[in-house]
Amino acid sequence: MGRARTAMRALCCAIMTLFAAIAAGPALADALPPAGGAPHLAMRLVADTAAPRAGQVVTLALDTRPEKGWHGYWRNTGDAGFAPSFDWTLPPGARVDAPQWPVPTTLLVAGLMNYVYEGPYAPLVALHFPAGLAPGTHLPVRLHTSYLVCTDTICVPEQQDLSIDLTVGDGAPADTAAFDRWRAAIPKPLDAPAAYQVQDGKLTIAVPLPASAKLADAYFFAGTPGSLTYAAPQTVTREGDRLLIATQGSPRGAIEGVLRIGKDLGLAVRAAPGAVAATGSGGAGFGWAAVLAAFAGAVLGGLILNVMPCVFPILSLKALHLAKGGADEREARSDALGYTLGAVLTCVALGGLILALRAGGSAIGWAFQLQDPRVIVLLVALTFAIALNLLGRFEVPAPRFATGGGALGSVATGALAAFVATPCTGPFMGAALGAALVLPWPAALAVFGGLGLGLALPFLAIGFVPALRRRLPRPGMWMERLRRILAVPMLLTTLALLWLLWRQAGSLGLVVGVVTMLATAALLIAGGRRQRRGQGFGWSLAVGAVGASVVLAAALTGTAIVKPASADAFSEAKLAQLRREGRPVFAYFTADWCLTCKVNERAAIDTAATRTAFAQHKVAVLVGDWTDGDPVLGRFIQAHYRAGVPLYLYYAPGAATPQVLPQVLTPGMLAALK
């Protein structure tokens, strides 16, 4: 019945066009192009390189510009019209793929829905040349195309003969700006399967789409003829991380088409028959199994963060405080709960801020605070102050902080540990936080809370398991010696932050960081001398230490981060070019403040074995430096369901999607890439 209705509508459209032509009389004659005159669709063939290498894949654009008031048709025209045809004449051994079409628009005329282009557009065609062609070989490409062009009342069939001549050469790109624009308009493949269900005459299509993804003017263009009732209204609703499209139709088998998600933006979708849970059902669009898996990953990731050099001293000192204070059950549990509360609340607050900023259009990710040199200055002051405290240069006034107890001190210590431990994503943690960014916000905040819980687990165990506390060493002078030893990783953390400050803000940032250290040391050591004389620390000195850090950090307001030019710097255009050339590509995304990234680079990426293996297999390497929070890289990272770095992608030749590698790499793993 659906196909019969479509045929009847097409026949009605033809009859209406005939009557309109008779009624139009001279107007139709004026509309038809004279012999040898300009067509209503101006077309030209454009190649992304005029001198392709032998074996290279060349992208041809059919640059099409409709005359004002006229429109061309998409590959599925809808209720009326006919799709363009392409008859190619190519050099021997060459072949073309099916055209890739940009996102069309809708045109409803007399109750008939048409899928059309009313402005400039450019279908893209991949042209494959054989290997072994000699430099200078002439490559003539000819195209005969027939198509329909219409106004709201008149349709005219036209045809054109187009040509372009290429020559085998060095593969230098041409007109990159235009091709970047044309490629951006081609729908991107959705790598997750969609499903549809027909029930009581209603067709519902469920498309997986992250809840955080922007969506505007959503519409599903059916590419499979006869699968939908084209003129039927479409109701689009969001439910968690899926999109529900309710319309009418009676498809048979899979439906393929394009989901418009914004102006000239779309996703290529393939939907198979299946069950689609109703809106408001218990599934909530994301599944509790996925939420629990993300939560568990966050807990494990937070647990691993405890071995970071800036966190381990804090955890150790809190444990030693329990040993020093004896086995008082109530105090131990109070300290553990306070520490956990501080860690969980800080992680939830950071996660909530990330979600809010991303909802406002920002492309920030985890550890976004370290993309601001002013925050790094404050962290320099904080970590150096902790190191001075561990060295015994001063004691923290009440409420006791790093070495002391008290409810406020425990909460503050947990908050500090969470704040300084978040620059990186490690094993389990990266995938969990990436999932959090596509979950509904209550589930996402629960995942961020799981990260804080994992960070606090060791101290929770010590606080609530008496057997563990009894195994702690008895108090003695060794505790003071251990404090001095634990100052070393804190000092190394301070030096790492200074290096990061220099990378982000240059010489000015380094000078500000060193001056901050000197000012912090002078004020805190002066307070320590007062303490050794039996006096109080001096609130003026404490306020001065904090105020000096804030003032010095403000000196870096407006400082721009300048990245040095690099031949292997990542860009989507460079990635696309390498993939067109058939090269395998290893793209990795890193940041100067990411400890996991630097360990992987030293141990697996920047090694002689990996460089040799990549050279043998001609693997191109692209590096995405996210130190400054580049929003373009941020959106690319987000598109791969990651909240931050590291991210490692391998694009095999001809593969539609990249292989996402683990966040802990080995040289053998990279050497196996081909």
XYZ file of C-alpha atoms in Angstrom:
674
model
C 0.000 0.000 0.000
C 2.809 2.413 0.868
C 4.487 1.912 -2.516
C 1.153 2.281 -4.318
C 0.439 5.572 -2.547
C 3.916 6.820 -3.516
C 3.324 5.924 -7.176
C -0.084 7.631 -7.164
C 1.391 10.784 -5.693
C 4.119 10.840 -8.322
C 1.477 10.457 -11.051
C -0.588 13.258 -9.503
C 2.488 15.445 -9.407
C 3.149 14.795 -13.107
C -0.471 15.624 -14.004
C -0.325 18.807 -11.897
C 2.904 19.817 -13.596
C 1.301 19.262 -17.032
C -1.723 21.394 -16.128
C 0.579 24.065 -14.707
C 2.563 24.050 -17.940
C -0.583 24.476 -20.064
C -1.823 27.274 -17.844
C 1.574 28.938 -17.739
C 1.816 29.214 -21.501
C 4.463 31.813 -22.329
C 5.821 31.621 -18.778
C 6.914 28.044 -19.385
C 8.569 29.018 -22.629
C 10.484 31.686 -20.751
C 11.471 29.141 -18.082
C 12.947 26.683 -20.563
C 16.574 27.475 -21.404
C 17.140 28.390 -25.031
C 19.261 26.103 -27.193
C 22.817 26.568 -26.003
C 21.600 28.753 -23.109
C 22.553 28.493 -19.455
C 20.843 25.675 -17.505
C 18.887 26.379 -14.340
C 21.474 24.411 -12.349
C 24.972 25.743 -12.948
C 27.438 22.861 -12.522
C 31.172 22.322 -12.670
C 33.509 19.478 -11.766
C 36.207 20.323 -9.208
C 39.007 17.994 -8.025
C 40.772 18.219 -4.673
C 44.040 17.847 -6.593
C 44.868 18.557 -10.225
C 47.974 16.351 -10.122
C 47.105 13.092 -8.338
C 49.741 10.489 -7.608
C 49.411 7.042 -9.148
C 47.016 4.998 -7.033
C 45.683 8.051 -5.183
C 41.974 8.477 -4.430
C 40.809 11.862 -5.753
C 37.646 13.544 -4.494
C 35.539 15.167 -7.199
C 32.946 17.764 -6.252
C 29.962 18.462 -8.462
C 29.703 22.149 -7.551
C 26.022 22.940 -8.181
C 24.366 26.360 -7.939
C 20.592 26.573 -8.546
C 19.189 29.634 -10.254
C 17.150 31.806 -7.888
C 13.712 30.271 -7.357
C 14.763 26.842 -8.683
C 15.826 23.719 -6.825
C 17.617 20.436 -7.512
C 16.833 17.040 -6.000
C 18.473 14.702 -3.476
C 19.189 11.054 -4.326
C 15.712 10.166 -2.984
C 13.427 12.870 -4.260
C 10.478 12.142 -1.950
C 6.920 12.117 -3.294
C 7.754 13.471 -6.751
C 10.549 14.085 -9.215
C 13.392 11.798 -10.252
C 16.930 11.439 -8.954
C 19.925 12.655 -10.963
C 21.780 10.085 -13.075
C 25.537 10.034 -13.689
C 27.251 8.487 -16.695
C 31.049 8.587 -16.310
C 33.743 8.203 -18.952
C 37.035 7.498 -17.193
C 40.653 6.683 -18.045
C 41.484 2.951 -18.275
C 41.607 1.284 -14.862
C 39.872 4.147 -13.047
C 36.599 3.784 -11.154
C 34.228 5.951 -9.111
C 32.239 5.289 -5.949
C 28.599 6.242 -5.475
C 28.127 9.974 -4.844
C 28.022 11.282 -1.281
C 25.221 13.811 -0.933
C 25.049 16.779 1.444
C 22.114 17.160 3.806
C 19.028 18.245 1.808
C 16.037 20.276 2.910
C 12.281 19.741 2.690
C 9.824 21.355 0.289
C 6.096 20.666 0.734
C 4.017 21.489 -2.371
C 0.303 20.643 -2.628
C 0.670 18.033 0.103
C 3.654 16.367 -1.575
C 6.979 16.253 0.255
C 10.134 16.812 -1.779
C 13.767 16.421 -0.702
C 15.608 19.220 -2.460
C 18.455 21.735 -2.533
C 17.461 25.378 -2.876
C 20.962 26.808 -2.402
C 24.467 25.869 -3.577
C 25.444 22.270 -2.890
C 28.115 19.805 -3.961
C 27.807 15.992 -4.117
C 31.226 14.368 -3.668
C 32.549 11.387 -5.618
C 35.644 9.312 -4.809
C 37.664 8.680 -7.992
C 40.163 5.797 -7.821
C 43.156 5.732 -10.173
C 45.261 2.608 -10.699
C 48.800 2.316 -9.401
C 51.756 2.313 -11.764
C 50.798 5.380 -13.809
C 53.796 7.314 -15.058
C 54.218 10.962 -13.999
C 52.721 13.313 -16.555
C 50.045 10.827 -17.691
C 46.943 12.656 -18.934
C 43.735 11.647 -17.113
C 40.578 12.968 -18.825
C 37.358 12.640 -16.800
C 33.976 13.136 -18.472
C 30.477 13.158 -16.966
C 27.057 13.180 -18.586
C 24.324 13.915 -16.039
C 20.551 14.076 -16.395
C 18.397 15.626 -13.703
C 15.185 17.446 -12.882
C 15.097 21.090 -11.851
C 11.920 22.757 -10.599
C 10.288 25.823 -9.170
C 7.217 25.584 -6.957
C 5.053 25.297 -10.095
C 7.222 24.190 -13.010
C 9.632 21.270 -13.551
C 12.148 21.032 -16.385
C 14.404 18.047 -17.202
C 17.941 19.084 -18.055
C 21.222 17.412 -18.905
C 24.809 18.560 -18.993
C 28.199 17.316 -20.144
C 31.002 18.159 -17.755
C 34.716 17.479 -17.923
C 37.938 17.900 -16.011
C 41.485 16.988 -17.018
C 44.011 15.756 -14.482
C 47.692 14.872 -14.782
C 49.651 12.382 -12.701
C 51.905 14.406 -10.410
C 52.782 15.064 -6.777
C 49.256 15.000 -5.292
C 49.354 18.639 -4.152
C 45.921 19.668 -2.777
C 43.834 22.325 -4.501
C 41.012 24.576 -3.250
C 41.238 23.158 0.291
C 38.877 25.761 1.778
C 36.053 24.832 -0.597
C 36.559 21.101 -0.063
C 36.628 21.527 3.711
C 33.268 23.279 3.437
C 31.811 20.657 1.102
C 33.048 17.734 3.203
C 31.603 19.288 6.352
C 28.144 19.217 4.707
C 28.305 15.447 4.040
C 26.473 13.459 6.751
C 28.839 11.705 9.147
C 28.303 7.962 9.653
C 26.662 7.028 12.940
C 28.674 4.072 14.231
C 25.924 2.865 16.593
C 22.948 0.895 15.224
C 19.468 2.428 15.168
C 16.198 0.514 15.371
C 12.610 1.023 14.265
C 9.255 -0.425 15.194
C 5.847 -0.242 13.504
C 2.893 -0.470 15.857
C -0.738 0.536 15.299
C 0.160 2.262 12.041
C 2.838 4.389 13.742
C 6.511 4.157 12.846
C 9.028 4.937 15.605
C 12.753 5.161 14.872
C 15.187 5.141 17.818
C 18.562 6.710 16.995
C 21.400 6.597 19.580
C 22.599 10.156 20.145
C 24.506 11.460 23.202
C 22.342 13.563 25.469
C 25.007 16.297 25.418
C 25.085 16.500 21.588
C 23.610 19.684 20.141
C 20.442 19.263 18.122
C 18.540 21.801 16.028
C 15.786 21.448 13.414
C 15.925 17.644 13.567
C 14.415 15.741 10.633
C 14.894 12.242 9.209
C 15.316 12.027 5.417
C 14.563 8.480 4.329
C 17.048 7.274 1.730
C 15.250 3.955 1.239
C 12.410 4.577 -1.263
C 8.915 3.812 -0.026
C 9.955 3.250 3.591
C 8.219 6.322 5.037
C 5.138 8.358 4.298
C 7.147 11.370 3.220
C 4.519 14.049 3.836
C 3.535 12.687 7.261
C 4.620 14.945 10.130
C 7.608 13.878 12.205
C 7.710 14.267 15.982
C 11.245 14.216 17.413
C 11.835 13.750 21.152
C 14.992 13.215 23.191
C 15.122 10.547 25.858
C 18.476 10.145 27.563
C 21.077 9.349 24.963
C 18.657 8.409 22.210
C 16.426 10.277 19.780
C 12.907 9.045 19.024
C 11.371 9.934 15.648
C 7.631 9.243 15.405
C 6.045 9.319 11.944
C 4.151 7.041 9.524
C 5.386 4.359 7.180
C 5.477 0.658 6.392
C 9.103 -0.244 5.699
C 10.338 -3.690 4.780
C 13.797 -4.541 6.008
C 16.377 -1.970 7.052
C 15.907 1.764 6.581
C 18.832 3.974 5.689
C 18.733 7.738 5.598
C 20.056 10.992 6.990
C 19.208 12.569 10.327
C 19.527 16.348 10.195
C 20.947 17.634 13.506
C 21.596 21.265 12.557
C 22.028 23.614 9.631
C 23.900 21.651 6.923
C 24.804 19.004 9.536
C 23.619 15.420 9.468
C 24.275 11.825 10.465
C 24.038 8.833 8.142
C 21.717 6.386 9.910
C 20.811 2.760 9.287
C 17.874 1.391 11.282
C 16.950 -2.277 11.490
C 13.599 -3.689 12.626
C 13.485 -4.235 16.377
C 11.755 -3.386 19.604
C 11.728 0.291 20.570
C 10.879 0.991 24.205
C 8.158 3.590 24.604
C 8.968 7.068 25.840
C 8.931 7.205 29.625
C 9.530 3.474 30.011
C 11.851 2.143 32.610
C 14.748 1.943 30.199
C 15.260 5.708 30.324
C 17.165 5.426 27.068
C 20.531 4.472 28.505
C 20.264 1.269 30.549
C 21.263 0.743 34.160
C 23.906 -1.779 33.142
C 25.819 0.982 31.322
C 25.482 3.330 34.294
C 26.728 0.693 36.735
C 29.650 -0.175 34.438
C 30.624 3.499 34.201
C 30.306 3.894 37.984
C 32.504 0.839 38.609
C 35.094 2.131 36.151
C 35.145 5.498 37.906
C 35.639 3.846 41.315
C 38.542 1.750 40.005
C 40.035 4.783 38.256
C 39.819 6.838 41.461
C 41.465 4.043 43.413
C 44.413 4.064 40.989
C 44.791 7.838 41.419
C 46.027 7.215 44.974
C 49.462 6.212 43.678
C 49.997 9.602 42.002
C 52.877 11.531 43.609
C 50.690 14.454 44.642
C 48.053 12.262 46.332
C 50.055 9.516 48.010
C 51.718 11.837 50.577
C 48.332 13.213 51.633
C 46.848 9.735 52.018
C 49.936 8.552 53.911
C 49.840 11.438 56.368
C 46.153 10.888 57.084
C 46.874 7.215 57.771
C 49.809 8.132 60.017
C 47.591 10.553 61.908
C 45.375 7.598 62.809
C 48.426 5.637 63.946
C 49.615 8.564 66.024
C 46.210 9.105 67.541
C 45.677 5.489 68.556
C 42.804 3.204 67.628
C 39.884 5.397 68.674
C 37.016 3.952 66.619
C 34.897 7.074 66.589
C 37.700 9.423 65.554
C 38.923 7.021 62.870
C 35.484 6.722 61.294
C 34.864 10.455 61.550
C 38.138 11.214 59.778
C 37.432 8.623 57.074
C 33.916 9.913 56.423
C 35.105 13.533 56.340
C 37.889 12.673 53.888
C 35.424 10.763 51.694
C 32.905 13.594 51.798
C 35.522 16.107 50.684
C 36.740 13.892 47.815
C 33.256 12.991 46.575
C 31.871 16.546 46.778
C 34.881 17.945 44.907
C 34.599 15.391 42.108
C 30.842 15.960 41.841
C 31.354 19.739 41.803
C 33.994 19.507 39.063
C 31.788 17.129 37.081
C 28.740 19.365 37.475
C 30.720 22.379 36.306
C 31.934 20.448 33.251
C 28.375 19.373 32.380
C 27.066 22.929 32.795
C 29.792 24.445 30.624
C 29.372 21.779 27.948
C 25.623 22.396 27.929
C 26.490 26.037 27.206
C 28.514 25.008 24.141
C 32.039 24.673 25.570
C 34.186 21.714 24.530
C 36.019 21.349 27.837
C 36.817 18.023 29.441
C 38.214 16.494 32.599
C 41.070 18.466 34.227
C 39.899 21.610 32.445
C 41.160 23.658 35.406
C 44.752 22.905 34.406
C 44.196 24.604 31.055
C 44.271 27.979 32.838
C 47.768 29.176 33.866
C 46.268 31.191 36.755
C 44.966 27.991 38.337
C 48.391 26.425 37.913
C 49.981 29.343 39.818
C 47.624 28.683 42.729
C 48.480 24.978 42.609
C 52.192 25.840 42.652
C 51.625 27.802 45.862
C 49.484 25.029 47.363
C 51.780 22.083 46.610
C 54.869 24.041 47.700
C 53.116 24.965 50.950
C 52.352 21.285 51.587
C 55.988 20.423 50.897
C 57.161 23.069 53.397
C 54.736 21.664 55.946
C 56.088 18.151 55.403
C 59.634 19.498 55.851
C 58.621 20.925 59.225
C 59.077 24.579 58.273
C 55.640 25.427 59.717
C 52.561 23.713 61.130
C 49.092 24.321 59.756
C 46.937 26.317 62.226
C 43.608 24.876 63.365
C 41.551 23.467 61.837
C 44.391 21.027 61.239
C 44.806 20.266 57.577
C 47.316 17.885 56.060
C 48.637 16.286 59.231
C 45.794 16.895 61.608
C 42.280 15.766 62.255
C 39.004 17.403 62.988
C 35.935 17.209 60.768
C 36.771 20.313 58.725
C 40.388 19.248 58.329
C 39.379 15.815 57.011
C 36.886 17.290 54.523
C 39.469 19.822 53.321
C 42.121 17.123 52.934
C 39.796 14.965 50.821
C 38.883 17.966 48.687
C 42.559 18.801 48.176
C 43.429 15.225 47.210
C 40.598 15.151 44.651
C 41.485 18.532 43.173
C 45.194 17.868 42.638
C 44.699 14.245 41.488
C 42.481 14.969 38.490
C 44.839 16.102 35.707
C 44.779 12.721 33.977
C 42.512 9.901 33.028
C 43.999 6.505 33.678
C 42.904 2.884 33.260
C 39.123 2.436 33.671
C 38.690 6.118 34.431
C 38.800 7.474 30.849
C 35.995 5.324 29.462
C 33.908 5.882 32.613
C 34.147 9.686 32.418
C 33.548 9.579 28.672
C 30.340 7.649 29.314
C 29.359 10.154 32.006
C 29.302 12.944 29.422
C 26.611 11.188 27.371
C 24.461 10.003 30.293
C 21.569 12.003 31.770
C 22.918 14.417 34.347
C 21.825 12.499 37.500
C 23.632 9.366 36.289
C 26.617 11.447 35.148
C 27.004 13.060 38.585
C 26.806 9.605 40.168
C 29.758 8.518 37.988
C 31.775 11.577 39.022
C 30.907 10.782 42.626
C 32.207 7.244 42.053
C 35.584 8.727 41.117
C 35.754 10.510 44.488
C 34.643 7.359 46.269
C 37.429 5.356 44.630
C 39.949 8.008 45.639
C 38.786 7.764 49.264
C 38.520 3.962 49.446
C 41.952 3.287 51.030
C 41.324 5.773 53.829
C 37.774 4.452 54.276
C 39.219 0.970 54.704
C 41.717 2.179 57.309
C 39.026 4.121 59.172
C 36.416 1.362 59.268
C 38.546 -1.806 59.533
C 40.247 -1.967 62.978
C 42.504 -4.819 61.825
C 44.087 -2.516 59.249
C 44.647 0.227 61.799
C 46.278 -2.239 64.196
C 48.763 -3.130 61.474
C 49.905 0.483 61.241
C 53.343 1.069 62.874
C 53.457 2.564 66.361
C 54.284 6.269 66.641
C 57.946 7.243 66.823
C 60.674 9.395 65.335
C 60.376 7.443 62.085
C 57.173 9.388 61.415
C 59.100 12.659 61.210
C 61.632 11.076 58.874
C 58.804 9.749 56.702
C 57.322 13.240 56.532
C 60.604 14.505 55.091
C 60.619 11.680 52.549
C 57.029 12.392 51.515
C 58.022 16.011 50.852
C 60.056 14.819 47.853
C 57.086 13.838 45.607
C 55.318 17.074 46.577
C 58.386 19.094 45.543
C 58.531 17.124 42.288
C 54.856 17.934 41.740
C 55.636 21.632 42.239
C 58.463 21.430 39.698
C 56.151 19.680 37.224
C 53.612 22.467 37.651
C 56.334 25.058 37.018
C 57.261 23.269 33.810
C 53.608 23.196 32.773
C 53.342 26.908 33.565
C 56.336 27.603 31.330
C 54.773 25.535 28.529
C 51.493 27.403 28.767
C 52.555 30.980 29.497
C 56.220 31.086 28.444
C 58.922 32.928 30.359
C 56.401 35.220 32.058
C 54.552 32.220 33.472
C 57.780 30.670 34.769
C 58.828 33.941 36.443
C 55.399 34.315 38.078
C 55.572 30.712 39.314
C 59.045 31.130 40.855
C 58.079 34.445 42.494
C 54.970 32.742 43.888
C 57.141 30.027 45.421
C 59.500 32.603 46.989
C 56.643 34.682 48.394
C 54.913 31.584 49.757
C 58.130 30.349 51.359
C 58.944 33.717 52.959
C 55.511 34.134 54.532
C 55.043 30.519 55.674
C 58.561 30.186 57.107
C 58.052 33.468 58.995
C 54.885 31.991 60.471
C 56.781 28.811 61.380
C 59.394 30.822 63.303
C 56.606 32.443 65.327
C 55.250 28.983 66.111
C 58.649 27.753 67.344
C 58.783 30.756 69.727
C 55.463 29.638 71.213
C 53.418 32.269 69.391
C 50.542 31.792 66.975
C 51.181 31.505 63.252
C 49.816 34.979 62.597
C 46.666 35.354 60.586
C 48.146 38.292 58.685
C 50.887 36.007 57.379
C 48.354 33.333 56.378
C 46.160 35.889 54.592
C 49.257 37.371 52.981
C 50.357 33.986 51.614
C 46.940 33.399 50.032
C 46.614 36.981 48.795
C 50.086 37.031 47.236
C 49.302 33.860 45.277
C 46.011 35.278 43.993
C 47.597 38.591 42.959
C 50.480 36.874 41.178
C 48.083 34.498 39.407
C 46.033 37.474 38.205
C 49.154 38.782 36.444
C 48.689 36.026 33.861
C 45.160 37.109 32.913
C 44.872 37.228 29.144
C 48.083 35.303 28.553
C 47.806 33.422 25.273
C 49.268 29.979 24.812
C 51.311 29.760 21.629
C 51.829 26.272 20.264
C 54.980 25.735 18.224
C 54.360 24.747 14.612
C 54.668 21.015 14.140
C 54.551 18.888 11.010
C 52.724 16.129 12.867
C 50.153 18.361 14.587
C 46.680 16.858 14.381
C 43.929 18.408 12.295
C 40.876 16.780 10.794
C 41.883 18.061 7.350
C 45.332 16.470 7.622
C 43.772 13.234 8.883
C 41.364 13.188 5.933
C 44.209 13.826 3.489
C 46.302 10.956 4.870
C 43.332 8.610 4.750
C 42.614 9.564 1.136
C 46.197 8.629 0.349
C 45.580 5.190 1.843
C 48.042 5.706 4.703
C 47.495 4.050 8.090
C 47.328 6.747 10.770
C 48.085 6.657 14.507
C 46.575 9.755 16.136
C 47.115 10.421 19.807
C 45.849 13.203 22.024
C 47.934 14.382 24.950
C 48.543 17.323 27.281
C 51.528 18.572 29.224
C 49.611 18.186 32.483
C 48.665 14.537 31.840
C 50.935 12.126 33.736
C 49.479 9.035 32.035
C 50.095 10.625 28.624
C 53.752 11.338 29.395
C 54.361 7.840 30.750
C 52.869 6.299 27.598
C 54.904 8.595 25.368
C 58.170 7.756 27.102
C 57.515 4.022 27.505
C 55.668 3.137 24.290
C 55.345 5.906 21.691
C 58.708 7.709 21.615
C 60.782 4.539 21.425
C 63.128 3.221 18.760
C 61.072 0.021 18.386
C 57.848 1.918 17.746
C 59.493 4.338 15.314
C 61.012 1.436 13.386
C 57.691 -0.438 13.225
C 55.817 2.678 12.076
C 58.429 3.354 9.396
C 58.205 -0.209 8.081
C 54.437 -0.056 7.774
C 54.368 3.618 6.675
C 52.142 4.591 9.611
C 51.616 8.356 9.797
C 51.593 9.852 13.311
C 49.449 12.845 14.268
C 49.647 14.512 17.690
C 46.742 16.440 19.192
C 48.092 18.734 21.933
C 45.198 19.564 24.265
C 47.279 21.418 26.868
C 45.424 24.670 26.212
C 41.955 23.098 26.003
C 41.636 23.748 22.245
C 37.839 23.577 21.640
C 38.294 22.026 18.175
C 40.277 19.138 19.657
C 37.836 19.025 22.564
C 34.913 18.407 20.226
C 36.864 15.723 18.364
C 37.737 13.980 21.643
C 34.118 14.243 22.772
C 32.952 12.654 19.503
C 34.917 9.540 20.512
C 33.130 9.377 23.884
C 36.084 10.518 25.970
C 36.069 13.203 28.638
C 39.765 13.989 28.344
C 43.195 12.721 27.458
C 44.870 10.403 26.749
C 43.055 9.192 23.642
C 44.742 6.870 21.134
C 43.203 6.156 17.722
C 44.434 3.932 14.912
C 42.971 4.338 11.415
C 43.635 1.273 9.289
C 43.590 1.818 5.499
C 40.029 1.605 4.220
C 38.470 1.231 7.686
C 35.283 3.227 8.218
C 35.980 3.921 11.904
C 39.162 4.060 13.984
C 40.311 1.495 16.522
C 40.320 3.029 20.002
C 43.421 1.764 21.793
C 43.693 1.262 25.573
C 44.831 4.139 27.769
C 47.902 2.209 28.900
C 50.115 1.401 25.911
C 52.967 -1.030 25.361
C 55.594 -0.967 22.586
C 54.409 -4.380 21.404
C 50.851 -3.105 21.063
C 51.958 -0.252 18.783
C 54.399 -2.402 16.812
C 51.511 -4.724 15.900
C 49.610 -1.906 14.139
C 49.660 -2.344 10.362
